[in-house]
């Protein structure tokens, strides 16, 4: 089969070449804040007569390139935003389709690298050692090493990493050898399941580990280990077992979690073998473990079965939200799943309102041609519109038959990448093949075109509103300025229920008065909460109420967490009520934020970096 290039976010000519195996040999240099070393590739020729290999790069310092041991001719072409500088490598004559070339590139990362954050000892919690971690999704792997930086290409990996501090990578650790210098250790990891470049991950620092399940460990700073273990050990193995029943056995060996320093810009990142997670999950109440169910679910949706480009990203995130909510339902019942779906629907409405209902990025399959930065198109749309599409399909065909489709689909595309049209074809042939006339009729009525390409909200489903109703009823009471609240109001609520109450109040047409907002915070004990989700939601109410006594608390929080989910909305909301403070707060904290977060907040506030 002749491959076609269906990912617009790569400059590589991957239709002609396929990376089969990648060996990354790097030394982590904390002083220079750089990775230095060599990457070796087994590259398969999939066409006849292509004379060049083109790889993605971004701000890399390349020293030399060889093919089959002989020096190769190469050229780094001009940079264009946001895709970077394509690296053109000349290939010797006589290479035929099916041949595998041994390509080798010596390089180091530069200070413009967008995939890495380096922390000085002073920026870490115990202030003893430096720390570094990577975040490659969506298109930052190219700033670590030249690669076919597209989810449409999957390679197996060997990581050969030397560091003076503990190293974690997205592979299984096989050996660990102290070097002759008595200072550095070389860690070797193998990733035998082929993965896209965006799942390449590294972290190194003062990291300790503890067991949290029969095939799981948690890794984090030594002082944080005890709390992190407590937060996760009750649920992790249960999550894995439920997911295995829904799909099929877990294929990656271990499932571990690395809890990062507070500047980690996401809630979680599904790096294989080691999910990377924000420390805000460790809230002391086990109320945020659904993020781990989500990242674990990516072990099937995303990591094993992968969307072939960022245009079809819903195949990763929509499916993952679907599986995450099925895990939640298996543990806490169906109403819990619908409650979560209602929260998701609300988030979808918010995103769509923010973009405008006919915006390209509100489509299930957005057009990302012509140099769109996938980070800019990122929103809850692929998550929730994707989830709601699957939820609709499940209701249409019935839970029992949908549950048979799940393993069929994940088996068919395991270790592959696909687009939405292949999903459609697989779905239709599965359900048409069941021999059930009624189901056949139902699936014939699916408006695929409309579901894929209509911007704005999809048709709204019916939800079980048991849990949500309790939240809306309480929020409603707050509309009356004479309502006397008590801690009892929320005593039986889950963390998510409290969040829904706060969001509903924040969305009142006329905001609470500053006094009432303060009363809300003190009665429900929100300001002192260790749960940052709750605290941030409360601050949104306080800012809408223009409660000036809360502004400093907001500014402080913005200096303690770098998770974009909190930093971006809080910075924007603070900017609305006190631009001067918002700008000063950003100025003070921008060195603490991850490069991706820093760039996003600068855009949000309309300031140059
Ligand atoms: N893969 C995403 C994070 C991501 C997406 C990073 C796009 C870079 C680009 C991860 O699985 C995720 O969705 N995390 C969520 C948590 C989840 C419970 C919705 C997050 O970070 O908030
Ligand atoms: Zn996800």
XYZ file of C-alpha atoms and ligand atoms in Angstrom:
632
model
C 0.000 0.000 0.000
C 1.324 3.435 -0.882
C 1.244 5.599 2.226
C -0.164 9.091 2.019
C 0.688 12.052 4.186
C -2.508 12.805 6.054
C -1.067 14.894 8.895
C -0.738 18.629 8.104
C 1.265 19.328 11.299
C 4.491 17.676 10.161
C 7.058 18.759 7.560
C 8.515 15.246 7.352
C 8.058 13.193 4.175
C 6.720 10.229 6.089
C 4.809 8.850 3.115
C 8.225 7.807 1.752
C 9.995 6.696 4.956
C 8.928 5.017 8.150
C 10.871 5.110 11.420
C 10.803 1.558 12.795
C 13.106 1.884 15.795
C 14.655 4.872 17.548
C 17.533 4.767 20.042
C 17.974 8.013 21.942
C 21.321 8.308 23.725
C 21.372 11.476 25.783
C 23.278 12.970 28.654
C 21.253 15.337 30.787
C 23.355 18.408 31.467
C 21.710 20.415 34.242
C 24.376 23.126 34.179
C 23.895 23.888 30.507
C 20.182 22.964 30.658
C 20.561 20.822 27.592
C 20.309 17.253 26.357
C 23.326 16.194 24.350
C 23.933 12.993 22.475
C 22.970 10.919 19.515
C 19.834 9.445 18.048
C 19.963 6.315 15.887
C 17.089 5.354 13.626
C 16.121 2.304 11.632
C 14.289 3.887 8.732
C 12.320 1.844 6.252
C 12.031 3.041 2.686
C 8.447 2.832 1.540
C 8.847 4.235 -1.946
C 11.125 3.782 -4.891
C 13.621 6.481 -5.685
C 13.046 9.049 -2.933
C 16.446 10.766 -2.565
C 15.810 12.668 0.670
C 14.680 11.984 4.196
C 12.963 15.048 5.663
C 12.592 15.167 9.450
C 10.917 17.689 11.760
C 13.166 19.792 13.967
C 12.677 22.867 16.092
C 15.558 24.905 17.537
C 18.007 21.978 17.526
C 21.783 22.210 17.303
C 22.835 19.440 14.901
C 26.489 18.401 14.778
C 26.678 15.565 12.247
C 24.654 12.997 10.371
C 25.564 9.618 8.959
C 23.774 6.893 7.047
C 25.051 3.334 7.304
C 28.220 4.664 8.963
C 29.100 7.149 6.191
C 28.757 10.873 6.567
C 25.614 12.184 4.898
C 24.880 15.503 3.198
C 22.237 17.478 5.029
C 20.644 20.894 5.245
C 18.502 22.544 7.880
C 15.981 24.693 6.017
C 14.552 27.986 7.249
C 12.189 27.957 10.158
C 8.515 28.628 9.646
C 6.002 28.926 12.478
C 4.673 26.838 14.062
C 6.085 23.708 12.412
C 9.796 24.451 12.729
C 12.788 23.815 10.446
C 12.702 20.761 8.187
C 15.944 18.787 8.136
C 16.749 17.492 4.637
C 19.120 14.522 4.522
C 20.425 13.168 1.219
C 20.175 9.427 0.770
C 22.807 7.426 -1.182
C 21.705 6.038 -4.506
C 20.411 2.539 -4.877
C 18.041 2.423 -1.930
C 15.024 0.325 -2.848
C 11.564 0.080 -1.373
C 11.679 -2.160 1.693
C 15.330 -1.355 2.537
C 16.092 -0.267 6.098
C 18.647 2.535 6.517
C 20.735 3.098 9.645
C 20.551 6.827 10.225
C 22.501 8.468 13.017
C 22.350 12.118 14.167
C 24.512 13.892 16.758
C 22.834 16.857 18.353
C 22.022 18.923 21.396
C 18.936 20.801 22.474
C 19.078 24.585 22.776
C 17.667 27.112 25.187
C 14.692 27.651 22.860
C 13.571 24.033 23.299
C 9.793 24.083 23.915
C 9.545 20.467 25.116
C 11.639 20.827 28.255
C 11.340 22.663 31.492
C 14.438 23.004 33.638
C 14.094 23.894 37.307
C 16.948 25.204 39.422
C 17.288 23.720 42.929
C 15.642 26.884 44.298
C 12.581 26.168 42.160
C 12.057 22.672 43.593
C 10.227 21.798 46.776
C 13.194 20.632 48.881
C 15.565 23.053 47.115
C 18.308 20.437 47.012
C 18.678 19.432 43.371
C 17.744 20.631 39.901
C 14.901 18.989 37.980
C 13.938 18.583 34.347
C 10.927 17.140 32.560
C 9.575 16.937 29.026
C 6.117 17.490 27.550
C 6.011 16.620 23.854
C 2.336 16.551 22.925
C 1.309 17.927 20.522
C 4.301 18.917 18.335
C 7.201 19.551 20.726
C 9.100 16.261 20.262
C 10.816 17.928 17.305
C 12.525 20.316 19.729
C 14.157 17.306 21.485
C 15.435 15.355 18.490
C 14.861 15.228 14.722
C 11.914 12.935 14.077
C 8.841 12.175 12.047
C 6.831 14.184 14.517
C 3.426 12.894 13.523
C 1.014 10.577 15.340
C 0.711 8.740 12.006
C 4.177 7.187 12.512
C 4.967 4.782 15.338
C 8.389 3.530 16.332
C 9.735 1.302 19.088
C 12.301 3.021 21.325
C 15.411 2.424 23.346
C 16.274 5.190 25.807
C 19.899 5.415 26.866
C 19.938 8.254 29.369
C 22.790 9.464 31.560
C 22.157 11.795 34.488
C 23.461 12.554 37.982
C 19.856 12.230 39.228
C 17.114 9.585 38.946
C 15.669 9.275 35.428
C 12.158 8.334 34.354
C 11.179 7.669 30.741
C 8.238 6.370 28.725
C 9.676 2.861 28.559
C 10.357 -0.032 30.921
C 13.622 0.304 32.880
C 15.939 -2.581 32.032
C 19.342 -1.617 33.444
C 20.894 1.064 35.599
C 24.689 1.401 35.755
C 26.781 3.801 37.822
C 29.436 5.300 35.555
C 33.191 5.441 36.233
C 32.884 9.106 37.177
C 30.972 7.896 40.267
C 28.542 10.746 39.718
C 26.307 9.850 36.808
C 24.214 6.782 36.154
C 23.161 5.458 32.766
C 19.585 4.206 32.637
C 18.349 2.018 29.809
C 14.648 1.796 29.057
C 12.897 -0.202 26.351
C 9.592 0.646 24.738
C 8.668 -2.430 22.737
C 5.219 -1.238 21.726
C 5.549 1.185 18.799
C 4.652 4.745 19.880
C 4.323 8.121 18.156
C 7.016 10.726 18.897
C 4.665 12.788 21.061
C 4.774 9.998 23.671
C 8.548 10.253 24.081
C 9.030 11.425 27.659
C 11.834 12.054 30.138
C 12.134 13.430 33.647
C 15.082 13.630 35.998
C 15.495 14.973 39.507
C 15.397 14.087 43.179
C 12.743 11.400 42.708
C 11.696 8.603 45.053
C 9.214 5.807 44.360
C 6.672 3.788 46.319
C 4.437 0.868 45.363
C 0.737 1.662 44.881
C -0.470 -1.566 43.260
C 0.709 -4.931 41.992
C 1.935 -3.402 38.724
C 2.118 0.247 39.753
C 4.451 2.684 41.465
C 4.188 6.368 42.209
C 7.280 8.539 41.784
C 7.703 12.027 43.212
C 9.901 14.134 45.502
C 10.952 12.234 48.668
C 9.022 14.655 50.895
C 5.855 14.285 48.823
C 5.944 10.499 48.521
C 3.796 9.576 51.483
C 0.837 11.750 50.493
C 1.050 10.773 46.824
C 1.000 7.085 47.726
C -2.067 7.555 49.938
C -3.934 9.490 47.253
C -3.543 6.798 44.588
C -3.105 3.391 46.221
C -6.791 2.733 46.876
C -7.931 3.068 43.254
C -5.168 2.409 40.792
C -5.402 -1.372 40.410
C -9.216 -1.178 40.376
C -9.054 1.283 37.473
C -6.750 -1.017 35.506
C -8.942 -4.061 36.079
C -12.119 -2.263 35.027
C -10.478 -0.907 31.880
C -9.171 -4.376 31.043
C -12.700 -5.755 31.256
C -13.996 -3.021 28.973
C -11.279 -3.380 26.345
C -8.616 -6.073 26.780
C -5.567 -6.713 28.995
C -3.138 -3.876 29.637
C -0.213 -4.218 27.242
C 2.503 -1.947 28.594
C 3.813 -3.998 31.522
C 3.761 -1.486 34.392
C 1.389 1.415 34.888
C 3.136 4.064 36.989
C 2.499 7.692 37.864
C 5.094 10.448 38.156
C 3.833 13.388 40.200
C 5.673 16.431 38.884
C 6.577 19.803 40.362
C 3.750 22.379 40.389
C 4.729 24.022 37.118
C 3.633 20.938 35.141
C 1.235 22.602 32.679
C -1.403 19.847 32.388
C -3.518 17.771 34.734
C -2.007 14.649 33.333
C -0.094 13.388 30.316
C -0.463 9.784 29.249
C 3.222 8.982 28.686
C 3.418 5.186 28.345
C 4.583 3.228 31.402
C 4.693 6.512 33.363
C 1.737 8.887 33.357
C 2.965 12.387 34.190
C 0.635 14.213 36.590
C 0.195 17.581 38.253
C 0.775 17.681 42.030
C -2.649 19.357 42.363
C -4.106 15.824 42.128
C -2.628 15.122 45.522
C -5.386 17.007 47.289
C -5.607 14.823 50.402
C -9.211 13.807 49.652
C -8.863 11.368 46.713
C -11.286 13.596 44.818
C -9.112 14.064 41.734
C -8.169 10.492 40.908
C -10.463 10.582 37.862
C -7.553 12.277 36.090
C -5.578 9.054 36.621
C -8.478 6.965 35.262
C -8.317 9.233 32.216
C -4.563 8.922 31.661
C -4.741 5.168 32.220
C -7.532 4.876 29.636
C -5.156 6.440 27.103
C -3.170 3.184 27.340
C -5.796 1.918 24.877
C -7.202 5.061 23.275
C -4.368 7.268 22.090
C -1.335 5.201 22.980
C -2.263 1.883 21.381
C -4.888 3.150 18.922
C -3.855 6.617 17.821
C -5.474 9.402 15.833
C -3.366 9.904 12.701
C -3.281 13.703 13.025
C -4.378 16.449 15.405
C -7.439 16.965 13.200
C -8.755 13.581 14.349
C -7.717 14.181 17.961
C -11.232 13.309 19.170
C -10.345 9.659 18.491
C -7.780 10.013 21.303
C -9.526 12.298 23.752
C -13.212 11.583 23.084
C -12.615 7.851 23.420
C -10.524 8.423 26.535
C -13.215 10.515 28.210
C -15.681 7.780 27.233
C -13.556 5.056 28.874
C -12.768 7.259 31.892
C -16.497 7.749 32.504
C -17.196 4.042 32.069
C -14.542 3.358 34.729
C -16.257 5.917 36.986
C -19.638 4.302 36.370
C -18.316 0.826 37.169
C -17.030 2.138 40.506
C -19.731 4.595 41.505
C -22.807 3.784 39.398
C -24.466 5.065 36.245
C -25.792 8.357 37.684
C -22.177 9.282 38.393
C -21.366 8.827 34.702
C -24.198 11.053 33.628
C -23.215 13.619 36.227
C -19.755 13.687 34.747
C -21.264 13.923 31.246
C -23.332 16.922 32.348
C -20.184 18.647 33.619
C -18.623 17.856 30.252
C -21.606 19.244 28.364
C -21.317 22.475 30.310
C -17.588 22.679 29.503
C -18.432 22.118 25.836
C -20.997 24.926 25.898
C -18.419 27.236 27.482
C -15.787 26.422 24.843
C -18.228 26.900 22.014
C -19.424 30.204 23.434
C -15.854 31.359 23.740
C -14.986 30.491 20.134
C -18.366 31.426 18.620
C -20.790 28.744 17.428
C -19.575 28.623 13.830
C -15.847 28.593 14.551
C -13.728 25.989 12.758
C -12.314 24.668 16.043
C -15.791 23.754 17.275
C -16.021 21.011 14.623
C -15.356 17.411 15.630
C -12.805 17.369 12.783
C -11.300 20.857 12.525
C -9.205 21.886 9.555
C -5.615 22.405 10.740
C -4.048 22.906 7.278
C -1.861 25.911 6.497
C 0.253 26.167 9.587
C -2.251 26.044 12.420
C -0.542 25.411 15.755
C -2.338 22.434 17.392
C -1.703 24.080 20.797
C -3.841 27.019 19.624
C -6.695 24.793 18.462
C -6.670 22.864 21.759
C -9.891 23.002 23.806
C -12.499 20.766 25.416
C -14.214 20.365 22.012
C -12.431 17.141 20.917
C -12.892 15.774 24.450
C -16.549 16.484 24.961
C -17.859 16.567 21.410
C -15.963 13.312 20.932
C -17.399 11.833 24.110
C -20.912 12.922 23.189
C -20.597 11.380 19.756
C -19.642 8.024 21.307
C -22.315 8.373 23.984
C -24.857 8.964 21.216
C -23.616 5.916 19.290
C -23.750 3.789 22.435
C -27.352 4.797 23.163
C -28.282 4.246 19.526
C -27.070 0.660 19.264
C -27.562 -0.227 22.928
C -24.976 -0.782 25.643
C -24.593 -4.523 25.075
C -23.715 -4.360 21.430
C -21.582 -1.259 21.897
C -19.614 -3.196 24.506
C -18.835 -5.821 21.889
C -17.667 -3.158 19.479
C -15.137 -1.706 21.968
C -12.667 -4.646 21.963
C -13.264 -5.166 18.239
C -12.226 -1.613 17.427
C -9.231 -1.547 19.779
C -8.013 -4.904 18.516
C -8.341 -3.889 14.895
C -6.307 -0.689 15.296
C -3.873 -1.680 18.069
C -0.362 -0.360 17.293
C -1.833 1.608 14.356
C -3.040 5.140 13.647
C -6.366 5.949 12.033
C -8.635 8.752 10.884
C -12.336 9.357 11.519
C -13.308 7.801 8.187
C -11.725 4.500 9.147
C -13.562 4.723 12.438
C -16.832 5.198 10.543
C -16.137 2.304 8.203
C -15.209 0.005 11.111
C -18.275 1.014 13.084
C -20.623 0.463 10.152
C -19.213 -2.852 9.041
C -19.281 -4.157 12.618
C -22.924 -3.247 13.211
C -24.097 -4.176 9.732
C -22.413 -7.515 10.183
C -24.272 -8.394 13.384
C -27.261 -9.618 11.395
C -29.646 -7.510 13.473
C -32.049 -5.696 11.125
C -33.110 -3.164 13.718
C -29.542 -2.114 14.497
C -28.822 -1.979 10.766
C -31.663 0.459 10.292
C -30.512 2.579 13.200
C -26.902 2.912 12.070
C -28.064 3.740 8.538
C -29.620 6.876 10.031
C -26.381 8.301 11.495
C -25.571 11.726 10.065
C -21.781 11.215 9.864
C -21.216 14.308 7.769
C -23.143 16.458 10.227
C -21.472 14.904 13.274
C -17.990 15.357 11.772
C -18.271 18.824 10.280
C -21.127 20.835 11.819
C -19.665 23.514 14.090
C -21.235 24.329 17.460
C -23.145 22.081 19.830
C -24.344 18.626 18.759
C -27.945 17.590 19.574
C -28.341 17.539 23.358
C -28.893 14.083 24.863
C -31.092 13.256 27.849
C -29.114 12.820 31.031
C -29.847 11.264 34.379
C -29.797 14.454 36.471
C -29.939 12.942 39.989
C -26.638 14.387 41.197
C -26.723 17.570 39.170
C -30.180 18.541 40.462
C -28.912 18.662 44.051
C -26.162 21.047 42.941
C -28.443 23.346 40.949
C -30.946 23.440 43.828
C -28.242 24.663 46.211
C -26.880 27.177 43.705
C -30.421 28.479 43.198
C -30.669 29.267 46.920
C -27.676 31.584 46.607
C -29.705 33.791 44.274
C -31.596 34.932 47.380
C -29.427 37.441 49.300
C -31.126 36.466 52.571
C -30.235 32.751 52.289
C -28.271 31.628 55.364
C -25.783 28.934 54.301
C -24.352 26.233 56.534
C -21.500 23.720 56.083
C -24.245 21.067 56.134
C -25.378 22.220 52.660
C -22.454 20.462 51.012
C -21.502 17.887 53.629
C -22.585 14.938 51.489
C -21.289 16.345 48.174
C -18.443 14.912 46.139
C -15.668 17.234 44.969
C -17.260 17.398 41.522
C -20.642 18.290 42.994
C -19.086 21.178 44.902
C -17.483 22.304 41.655
C -20.810 22.278 39.860
C -22.368 24.448 42.584
C -19.538 26.961 42.295
C -19.682 27.023 38.502
C -23.424 27.584 38.567
C -22.985 30.495 40.989
C -20.166 31.922 38.905
C -22.505 31.916 35.915
C -25.286 33.901 37.605
C -26.396 36.805 35.454
C -25.860 39.156 38.374
C -22.823 38.133 40.393
C -22.893 37.716 44.171
C -21.999 40.768 46.238
C -18.473 40.780 47.618
C -19.817 40.092 51.126
C -21.874 37.133 49.961
C -18.905 35.713 48.051
C -16.792 35.942 51.206
C -19.562 34.222 53.183
C -19.620 31.433 50.584
C -15.869 30.957 50.905
C -15.849 30.866 54.684
C -18.983 28.747 55.224
C -17.903 26.047 52.802
C -14.251 26.277 53.815
C -13.033 26.922 50.283
C -10.130 29.328 50.696
C -8.201 27.021 52.978
C -8.984 23.931 50.881
C -6.050 21.808 49.772
C -8.114 20.971 46.698
C -6.919 23.459 44.068
C -9.851 22.693 41.745
C -12.240 23.892 44.445
C -10.127 26.819 45.453
C -9.766 28.022 41.869
C -13.519 27.662 41.258
C -14.183 29.675 44.409
C -11.784 32.400 43.294
C -13.673 32.661 39.996
C -16.805 33.463 42.029
C -14.887 35.929 44.211
C -13.414 37.705 41.182
C -16.821 37.911 39.497
C -18.084 39.429 42.763
C -15.181 41.917 42.685
C -14.258 40.885 46.219
C -10.995 42.836 46.408
C -9.971 40.960 49.547
C -9.549 37.840 47.383
C -7.225 39.357 44.772
C -4.018 38.746 46.681
C -5.022 35.117 47.283
C -5.524 34.699 43.550
C -2.156 36.260 42.816
C -0.510 33.932 45.357
C -2.163 30.855 43.868
C -0.931 31.940 40.425
C 2.599 31.757 41.812
C 2.159 28.290 43.262
C 0.525 26.286 40.473
C 1.392 26.263 36.804
C -1.380 23.979 35.557
C -2.925 25.827 32.617
C -6.428 24.758 33.575
C -6.106 27.100 36.583
C -3.564 29.659 35.452
C -5.280 30.706 32.223
C -8.846 31.321 33.475
C -7.643 32.896 36.740
C -5.193 35.184 34.934
C -7.910 36.260 32.501
C -10.430 36.830 35.309
C -7.932 38.792 37.404
C -7.049 40.818 34.315
C -10.702 41.825 33.991
C -10.936 43.279 37.497
C -7.367 44.464 38.108
C -5.157 44.530 35.017
C -2.234 46.029 36.849
C -2.148 43.213 39.387
C -2.662 40.602 36.649
C 0.311 41.946 34.681
C 2.533 42.263 37.749
C 1.590 38.718 38.795
C 2.467 37.344 35.361
C 5.739 39.256 35.331
C 6.656 37.785 38.712
C 5.686 34.204 37.833
C 6.593 33.805 34.197
C 9.957 32.240 35.076
C 8.120 29.615 37.118
C 5.654 28.708 34.349
C 6.368 26.060 31.739
C 7.284 27.558 28.316
C 3.921 26.455 26.837
C 1.948 27.965 29.713
C 4.038 31.146 29.632
C 3.318 31.629 25.924
C -0.410 30.985 26.359
C -0.857 33.393 29.271
C 1.122 36.086 27.440
C -1.326 35.687 24.543
C -4.306 35.735 26.905
C -3.135 38.961 28.542
C -2.058 40.557 25.281
C 1.564 41.078 26.322
C 4.832 40.388 24.500
C 7.213 37.864 25.997
N -3.234 14.225 26.497
C -3.844 15.139 27.383
C -3.015 16.352 27.680
C -2.587 17.147 26.464
C -3.436 17.353 25.408
C -1.328 17.679 26.407
C -3.006 18.078 24.297
C -0.906 18.394 25.309
C -1.749 18.604 24.251
C -4.253 14.467 28.695
O -4.651 13.151 28.550
C -5.438 15.201 29.250
O -6.433 15.256 28.590
N -5.315 15.770 30.451
C -6.382 16.508 31.101
C -7.022 15.712 32.204
C -8.263 14.992 31.859
C -8.915 14.407 33.088
C -9.261 15.679 30.981
C -5.768 17.745 31.729
O -4.566 17.929 31.623
O -6.489 18.513 32.346
Zn -6.510 12.909 27.552
